[in-house]
GROMACS .gro file of C-alpha atoms in nm:
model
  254
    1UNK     CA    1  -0.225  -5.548 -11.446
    2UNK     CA    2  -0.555  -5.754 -11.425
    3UNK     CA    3  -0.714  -5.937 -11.168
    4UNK     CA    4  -0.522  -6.263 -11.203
    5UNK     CA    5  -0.203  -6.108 -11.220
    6UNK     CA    6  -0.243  -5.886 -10.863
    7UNK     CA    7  -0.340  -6.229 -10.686
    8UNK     CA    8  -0.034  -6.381 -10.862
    9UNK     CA    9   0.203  -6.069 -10.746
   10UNK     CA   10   0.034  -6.096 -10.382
   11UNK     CA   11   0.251  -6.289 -10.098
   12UNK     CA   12   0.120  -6.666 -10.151
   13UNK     CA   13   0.263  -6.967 -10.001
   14UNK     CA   14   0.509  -7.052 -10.293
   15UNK     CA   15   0.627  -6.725 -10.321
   16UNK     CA   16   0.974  -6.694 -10.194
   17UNK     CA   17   0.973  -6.503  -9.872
   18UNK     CA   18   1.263  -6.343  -9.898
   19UNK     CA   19   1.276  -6.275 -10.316
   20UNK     CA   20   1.449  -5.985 -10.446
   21UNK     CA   21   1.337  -5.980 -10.783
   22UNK     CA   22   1.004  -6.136 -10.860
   23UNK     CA   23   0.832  -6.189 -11.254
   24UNK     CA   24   0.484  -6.274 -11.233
   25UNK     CA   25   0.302  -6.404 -11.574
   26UNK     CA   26   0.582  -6.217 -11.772
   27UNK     CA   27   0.499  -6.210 -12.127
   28UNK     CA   28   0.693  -5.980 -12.400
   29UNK     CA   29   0.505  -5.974 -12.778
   30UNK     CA   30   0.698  -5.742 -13.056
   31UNK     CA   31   0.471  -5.681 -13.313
   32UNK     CA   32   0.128  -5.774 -13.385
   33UNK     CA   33  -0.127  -5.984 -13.582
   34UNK     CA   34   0.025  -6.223 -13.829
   35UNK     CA   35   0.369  -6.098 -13.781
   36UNK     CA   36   0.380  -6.083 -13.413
   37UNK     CA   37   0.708  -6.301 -13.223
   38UNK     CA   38   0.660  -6.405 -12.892
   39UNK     CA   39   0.968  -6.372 -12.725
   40UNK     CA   40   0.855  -6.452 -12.319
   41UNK     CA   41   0.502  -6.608 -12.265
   42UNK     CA   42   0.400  -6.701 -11.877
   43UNK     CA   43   0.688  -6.665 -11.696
   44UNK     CA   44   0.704  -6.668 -11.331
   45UNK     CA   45   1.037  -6.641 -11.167
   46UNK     CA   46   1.163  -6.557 -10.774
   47UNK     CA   47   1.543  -6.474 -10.715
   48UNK     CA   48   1.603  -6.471 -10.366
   49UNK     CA   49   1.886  -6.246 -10.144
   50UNK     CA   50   2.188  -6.487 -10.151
   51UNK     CA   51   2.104  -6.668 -10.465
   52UNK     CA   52   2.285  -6.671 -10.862
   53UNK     CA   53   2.026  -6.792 -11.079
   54UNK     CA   54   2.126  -6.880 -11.425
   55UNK     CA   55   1.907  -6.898 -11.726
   56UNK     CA   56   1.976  -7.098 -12.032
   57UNK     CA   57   1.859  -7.158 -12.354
   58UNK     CA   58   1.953  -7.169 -12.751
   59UNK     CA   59   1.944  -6.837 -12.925
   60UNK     CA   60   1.657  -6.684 -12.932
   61UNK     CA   61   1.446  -6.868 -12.648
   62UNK     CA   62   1.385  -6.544 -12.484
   63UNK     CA   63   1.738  -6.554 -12.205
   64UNK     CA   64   1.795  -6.151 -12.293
   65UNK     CA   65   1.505  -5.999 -12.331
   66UNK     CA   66   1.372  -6.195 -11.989
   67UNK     CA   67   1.703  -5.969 -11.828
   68UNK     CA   68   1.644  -5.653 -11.988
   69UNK     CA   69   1.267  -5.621 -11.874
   70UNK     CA   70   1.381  -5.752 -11.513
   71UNK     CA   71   1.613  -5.484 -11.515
   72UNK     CA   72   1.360  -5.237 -11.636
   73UNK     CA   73   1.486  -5.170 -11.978
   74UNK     CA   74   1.186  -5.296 -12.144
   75UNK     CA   75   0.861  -5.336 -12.052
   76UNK     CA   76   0.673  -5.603 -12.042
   77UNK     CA   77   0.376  -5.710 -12.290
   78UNK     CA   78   0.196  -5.912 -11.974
   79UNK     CA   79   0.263  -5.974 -11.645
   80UNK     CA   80   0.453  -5.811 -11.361
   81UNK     CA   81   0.833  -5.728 -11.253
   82UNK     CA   82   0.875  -5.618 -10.845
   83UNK     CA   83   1.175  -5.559 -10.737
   84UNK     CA   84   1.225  -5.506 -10.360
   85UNK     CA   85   0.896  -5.549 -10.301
   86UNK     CA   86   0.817  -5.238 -10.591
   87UNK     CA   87   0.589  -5.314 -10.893
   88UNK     CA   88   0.770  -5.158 -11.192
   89UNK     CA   89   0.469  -5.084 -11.329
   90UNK     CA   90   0.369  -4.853 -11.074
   91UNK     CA   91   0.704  -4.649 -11.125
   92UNK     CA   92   0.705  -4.304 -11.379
   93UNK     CA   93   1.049  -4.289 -11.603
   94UNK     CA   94   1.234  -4.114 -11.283
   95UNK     CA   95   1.148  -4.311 -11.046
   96UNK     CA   96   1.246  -4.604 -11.258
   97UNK     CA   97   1.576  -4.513 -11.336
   98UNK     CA   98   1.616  -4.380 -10.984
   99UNK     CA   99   1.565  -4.796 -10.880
  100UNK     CA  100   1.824  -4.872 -11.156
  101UNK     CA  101   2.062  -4.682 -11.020
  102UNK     CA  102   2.066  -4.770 -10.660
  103UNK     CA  103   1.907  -5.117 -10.671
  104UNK     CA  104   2.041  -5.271 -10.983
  105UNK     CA  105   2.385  -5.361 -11.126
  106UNK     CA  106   2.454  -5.428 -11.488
  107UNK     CA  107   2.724  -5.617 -11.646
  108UNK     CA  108   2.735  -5.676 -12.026
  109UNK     CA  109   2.931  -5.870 -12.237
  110UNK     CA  110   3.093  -5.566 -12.402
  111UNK     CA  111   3.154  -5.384 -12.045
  112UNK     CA  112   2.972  -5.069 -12.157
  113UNK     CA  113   3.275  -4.819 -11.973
  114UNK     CA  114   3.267  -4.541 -12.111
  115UNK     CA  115   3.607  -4.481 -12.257
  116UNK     CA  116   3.693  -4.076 -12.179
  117UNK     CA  117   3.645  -4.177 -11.815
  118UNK     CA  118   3.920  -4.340 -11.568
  119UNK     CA  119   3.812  -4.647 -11.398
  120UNK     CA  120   3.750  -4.494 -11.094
  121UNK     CA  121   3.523  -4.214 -11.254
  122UNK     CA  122   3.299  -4.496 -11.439
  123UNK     CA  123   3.281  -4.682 -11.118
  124UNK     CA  124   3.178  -4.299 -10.950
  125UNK     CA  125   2.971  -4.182 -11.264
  126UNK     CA  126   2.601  -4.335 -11.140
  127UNK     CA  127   2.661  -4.269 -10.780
  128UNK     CA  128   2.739  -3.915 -10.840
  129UNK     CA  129   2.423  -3.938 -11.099
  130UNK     CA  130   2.246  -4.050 -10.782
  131UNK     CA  131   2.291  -3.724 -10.563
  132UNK     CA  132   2.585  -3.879 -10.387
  133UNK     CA  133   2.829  -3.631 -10.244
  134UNK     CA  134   3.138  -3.644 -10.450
  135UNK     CA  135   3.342  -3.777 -10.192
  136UNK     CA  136   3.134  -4.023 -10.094
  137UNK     CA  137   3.081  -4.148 -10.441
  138UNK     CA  138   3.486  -4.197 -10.497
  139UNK     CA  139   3.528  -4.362 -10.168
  140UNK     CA  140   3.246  -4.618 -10.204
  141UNK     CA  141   3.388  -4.654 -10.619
  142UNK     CA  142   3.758  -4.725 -10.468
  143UNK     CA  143   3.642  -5.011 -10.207
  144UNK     CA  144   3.433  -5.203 -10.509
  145UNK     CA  145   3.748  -5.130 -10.729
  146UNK     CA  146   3.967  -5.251 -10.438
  147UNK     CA  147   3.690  -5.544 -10.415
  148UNK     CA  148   3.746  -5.685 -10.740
  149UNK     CA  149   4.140  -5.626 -10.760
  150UNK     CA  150   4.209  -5.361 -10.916
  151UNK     CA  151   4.319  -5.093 -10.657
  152UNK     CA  152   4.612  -4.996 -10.885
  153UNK     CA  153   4.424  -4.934 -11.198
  154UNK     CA  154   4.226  -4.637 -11.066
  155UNK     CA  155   4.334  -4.398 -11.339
  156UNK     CA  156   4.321  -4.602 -11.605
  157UNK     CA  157   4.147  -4.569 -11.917
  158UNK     CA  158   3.958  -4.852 -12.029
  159UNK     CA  159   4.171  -4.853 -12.355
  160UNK     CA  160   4.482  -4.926 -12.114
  161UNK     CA  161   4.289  -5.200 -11.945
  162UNK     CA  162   4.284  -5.572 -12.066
  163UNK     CA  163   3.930  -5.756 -12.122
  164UNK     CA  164   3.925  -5.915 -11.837
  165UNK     CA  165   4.045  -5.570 -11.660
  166UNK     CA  166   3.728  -5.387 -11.797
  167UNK     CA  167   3.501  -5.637 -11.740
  168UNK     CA  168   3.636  -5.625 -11.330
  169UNK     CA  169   3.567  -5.252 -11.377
  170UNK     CA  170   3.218  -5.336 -11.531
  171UNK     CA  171   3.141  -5.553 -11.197
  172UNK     CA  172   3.231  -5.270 -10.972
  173UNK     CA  173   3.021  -5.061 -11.131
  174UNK     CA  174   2.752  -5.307 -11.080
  175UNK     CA  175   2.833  -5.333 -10.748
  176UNK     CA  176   2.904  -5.006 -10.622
  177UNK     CA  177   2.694  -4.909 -10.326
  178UNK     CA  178   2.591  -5.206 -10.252
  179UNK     CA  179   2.299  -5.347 -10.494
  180UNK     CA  180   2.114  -5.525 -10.410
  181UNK     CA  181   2.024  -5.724 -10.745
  182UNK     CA  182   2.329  -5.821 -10.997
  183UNK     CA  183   2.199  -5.877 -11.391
  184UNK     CA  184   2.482  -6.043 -11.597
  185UNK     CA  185   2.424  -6.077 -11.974
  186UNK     CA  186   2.697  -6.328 -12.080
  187UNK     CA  187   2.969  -6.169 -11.900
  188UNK     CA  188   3.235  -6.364 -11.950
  189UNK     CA  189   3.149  -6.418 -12.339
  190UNK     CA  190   3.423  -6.187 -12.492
  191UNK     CA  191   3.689  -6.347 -12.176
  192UNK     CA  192   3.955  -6.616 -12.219
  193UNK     CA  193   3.847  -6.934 -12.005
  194UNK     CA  194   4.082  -6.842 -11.701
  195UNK     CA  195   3.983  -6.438 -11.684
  196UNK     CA  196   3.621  -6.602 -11.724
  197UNK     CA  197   3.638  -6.815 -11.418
  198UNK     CA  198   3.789  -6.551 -11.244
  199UNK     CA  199   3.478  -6.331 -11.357
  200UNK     CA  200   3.191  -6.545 -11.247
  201UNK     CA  201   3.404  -6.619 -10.914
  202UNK     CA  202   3.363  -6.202 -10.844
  203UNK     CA  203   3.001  -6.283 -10.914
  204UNK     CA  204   2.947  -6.557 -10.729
  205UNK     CA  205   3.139  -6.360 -10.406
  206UNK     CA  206   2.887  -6.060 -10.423
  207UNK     CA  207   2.557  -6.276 -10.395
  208UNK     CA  208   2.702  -6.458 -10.120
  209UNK     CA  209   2.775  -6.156  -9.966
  210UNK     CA  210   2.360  -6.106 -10.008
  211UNK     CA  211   2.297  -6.010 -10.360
  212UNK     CA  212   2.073  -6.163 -10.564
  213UNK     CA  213   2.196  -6.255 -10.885
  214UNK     CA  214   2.033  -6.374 -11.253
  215UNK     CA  215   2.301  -6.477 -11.480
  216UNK     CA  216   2.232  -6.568 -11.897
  217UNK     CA  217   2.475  -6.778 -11.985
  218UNK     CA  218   2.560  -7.067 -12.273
  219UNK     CA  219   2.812  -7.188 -12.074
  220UNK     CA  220   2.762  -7.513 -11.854
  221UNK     CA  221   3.015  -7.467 -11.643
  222UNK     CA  222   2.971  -7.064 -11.594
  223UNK     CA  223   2.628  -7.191 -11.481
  224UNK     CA  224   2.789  -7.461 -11.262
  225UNK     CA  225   2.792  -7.133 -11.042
  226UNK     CA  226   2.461  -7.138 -10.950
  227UNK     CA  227   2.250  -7.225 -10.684
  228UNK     CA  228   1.943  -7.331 -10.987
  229UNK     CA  229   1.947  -7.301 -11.328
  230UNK     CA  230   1.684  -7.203 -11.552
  231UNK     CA  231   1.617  -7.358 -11.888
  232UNK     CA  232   1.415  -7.140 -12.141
  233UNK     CA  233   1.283  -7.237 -12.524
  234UNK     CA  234   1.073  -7.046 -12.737
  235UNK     CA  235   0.991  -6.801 -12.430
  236UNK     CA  236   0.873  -7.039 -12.178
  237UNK     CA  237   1.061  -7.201 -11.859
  238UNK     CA  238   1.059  -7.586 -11.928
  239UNK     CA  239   1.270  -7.703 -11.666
  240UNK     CA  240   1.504  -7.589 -11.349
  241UNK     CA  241   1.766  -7.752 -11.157
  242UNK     CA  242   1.890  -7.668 -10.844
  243UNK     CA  243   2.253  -7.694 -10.753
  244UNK     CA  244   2.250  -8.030 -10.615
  245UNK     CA  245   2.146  -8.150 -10.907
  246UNK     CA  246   2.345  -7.922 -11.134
  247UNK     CA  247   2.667  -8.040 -11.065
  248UNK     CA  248   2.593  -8.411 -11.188
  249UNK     CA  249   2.506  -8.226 -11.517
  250UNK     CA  250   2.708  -7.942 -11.562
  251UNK     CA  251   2.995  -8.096 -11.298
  252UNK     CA  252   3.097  -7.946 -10.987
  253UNK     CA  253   3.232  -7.577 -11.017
  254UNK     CA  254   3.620  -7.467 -11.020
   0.00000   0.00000   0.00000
């Protein structure tokens, strides 16, 4: 990281104080020279404790890749990700993944369970990856089970679960042990409109509970949800409203 980007990354006055996931000059470039597609360029992004931030854009402005290098999955071309006050950058592969596991939740449109695996063991799997002791790791997995609804499912199989069942499961996992940052990828893409609402409402519980959330969505009212919402074309951040003003566009949430 050069000069400019360490004073941008330092504590400054518009930094949020209290930001759980910070991106500072975030740029992502795949490929190079005359075939090279920028798919983030400048971005600079707090998400605070407490807080669902949703980003929108058309396909292709840059909403997933912005997730999957906040979440560590890819790294960026430019700029800096810090999560919990930790500069990815200055992490090796374990120590990354050791963040992921404790620090970040996933949920995915297509739920990701693993399907050879019981609820409750997909919900256990990355605390017991973790060092957890085993009971430990399916007591904490049947509270965020219990949290989302679905106390009586614990040995199901995913293929015995509805959509909107897996994608509950998905959010415990995310949720399990209490992570701190939530990353949805259009969760509720693959949900009826009812199992949907009931989805981002689970979302919307944990971050008030003190999670910080970031949310890509094409949905206006999934992103009625949240406290600001962040518009993205062709890489770039060209506008943000903040819940106040959300609701006169997007209309007050369900």
């Amino acid at each position: 990281m050069d000069d400019a980007a360490r004073a941008a990354a330092a504590p400054s006055g518009r930094a949020e104080p209290d930001a759980v996931l910070r991106l500072v000059g975030v740029s992502r470039v795949y490929g190079s020279g005359e075939k090279a597609v920028t798919a983030l360029a400048g971005v600079d992004l707090d998400v605070r404790a407490g807080e669902l931030v949703a980003i929108m854009g058309a396909s292709g402005s840059g909403k997933s890749t912005l997730l999957s290098i906040a979440g560590g999955l890819q790294q960026p071309t430019a700029g800096e990700v810090i999560v919990e006050g930790r500069a990815l950058s200055s992490l090796d592969a374990r120590e990354t993944a050791r963040l992921r596991r404790r620090s970040l939740g996933f949920v995915f449109q297509d739920f990701n369970l693993i399907p050879t695996l019981t609820a409750l063991e997909n919900v256990t799997l990355p605390l017991e990856l973790d060092g957890d002791p085993a009971r430990e790791a399916r007591r904490l997995a049947e509270v965020a089970l219990e949290s989302v609804g679905l106390e009586e499912k614990h040995g199901a199989y995913p293929d015995d679960l509805s959509g909107g069942q897996q994608q509950r499961v998905a959010i415990a996992r995310a949720v399990v042990g209490g992570r701190r940052l939530i990353l949805a990828d259009e969760p509720t893409g693959a949900l009826d409109s009812v199992t949907g609402e009931a989805v981002m409402k689970m979302l919307r519980t944990r971050v008030d509970e003190g999670a910080a959330g970031l949310l890509v969505t094409h949905e206006a009212r999934h992103a009625a949800w949240a406290d600001r919402i962040v518009f993205l074309r062709d890489g770039r951040i060209i506008d943000e409203s903040r819940r106040d003003d959300a609701d006169s566009l997007l209309g007050p949430r369900r």
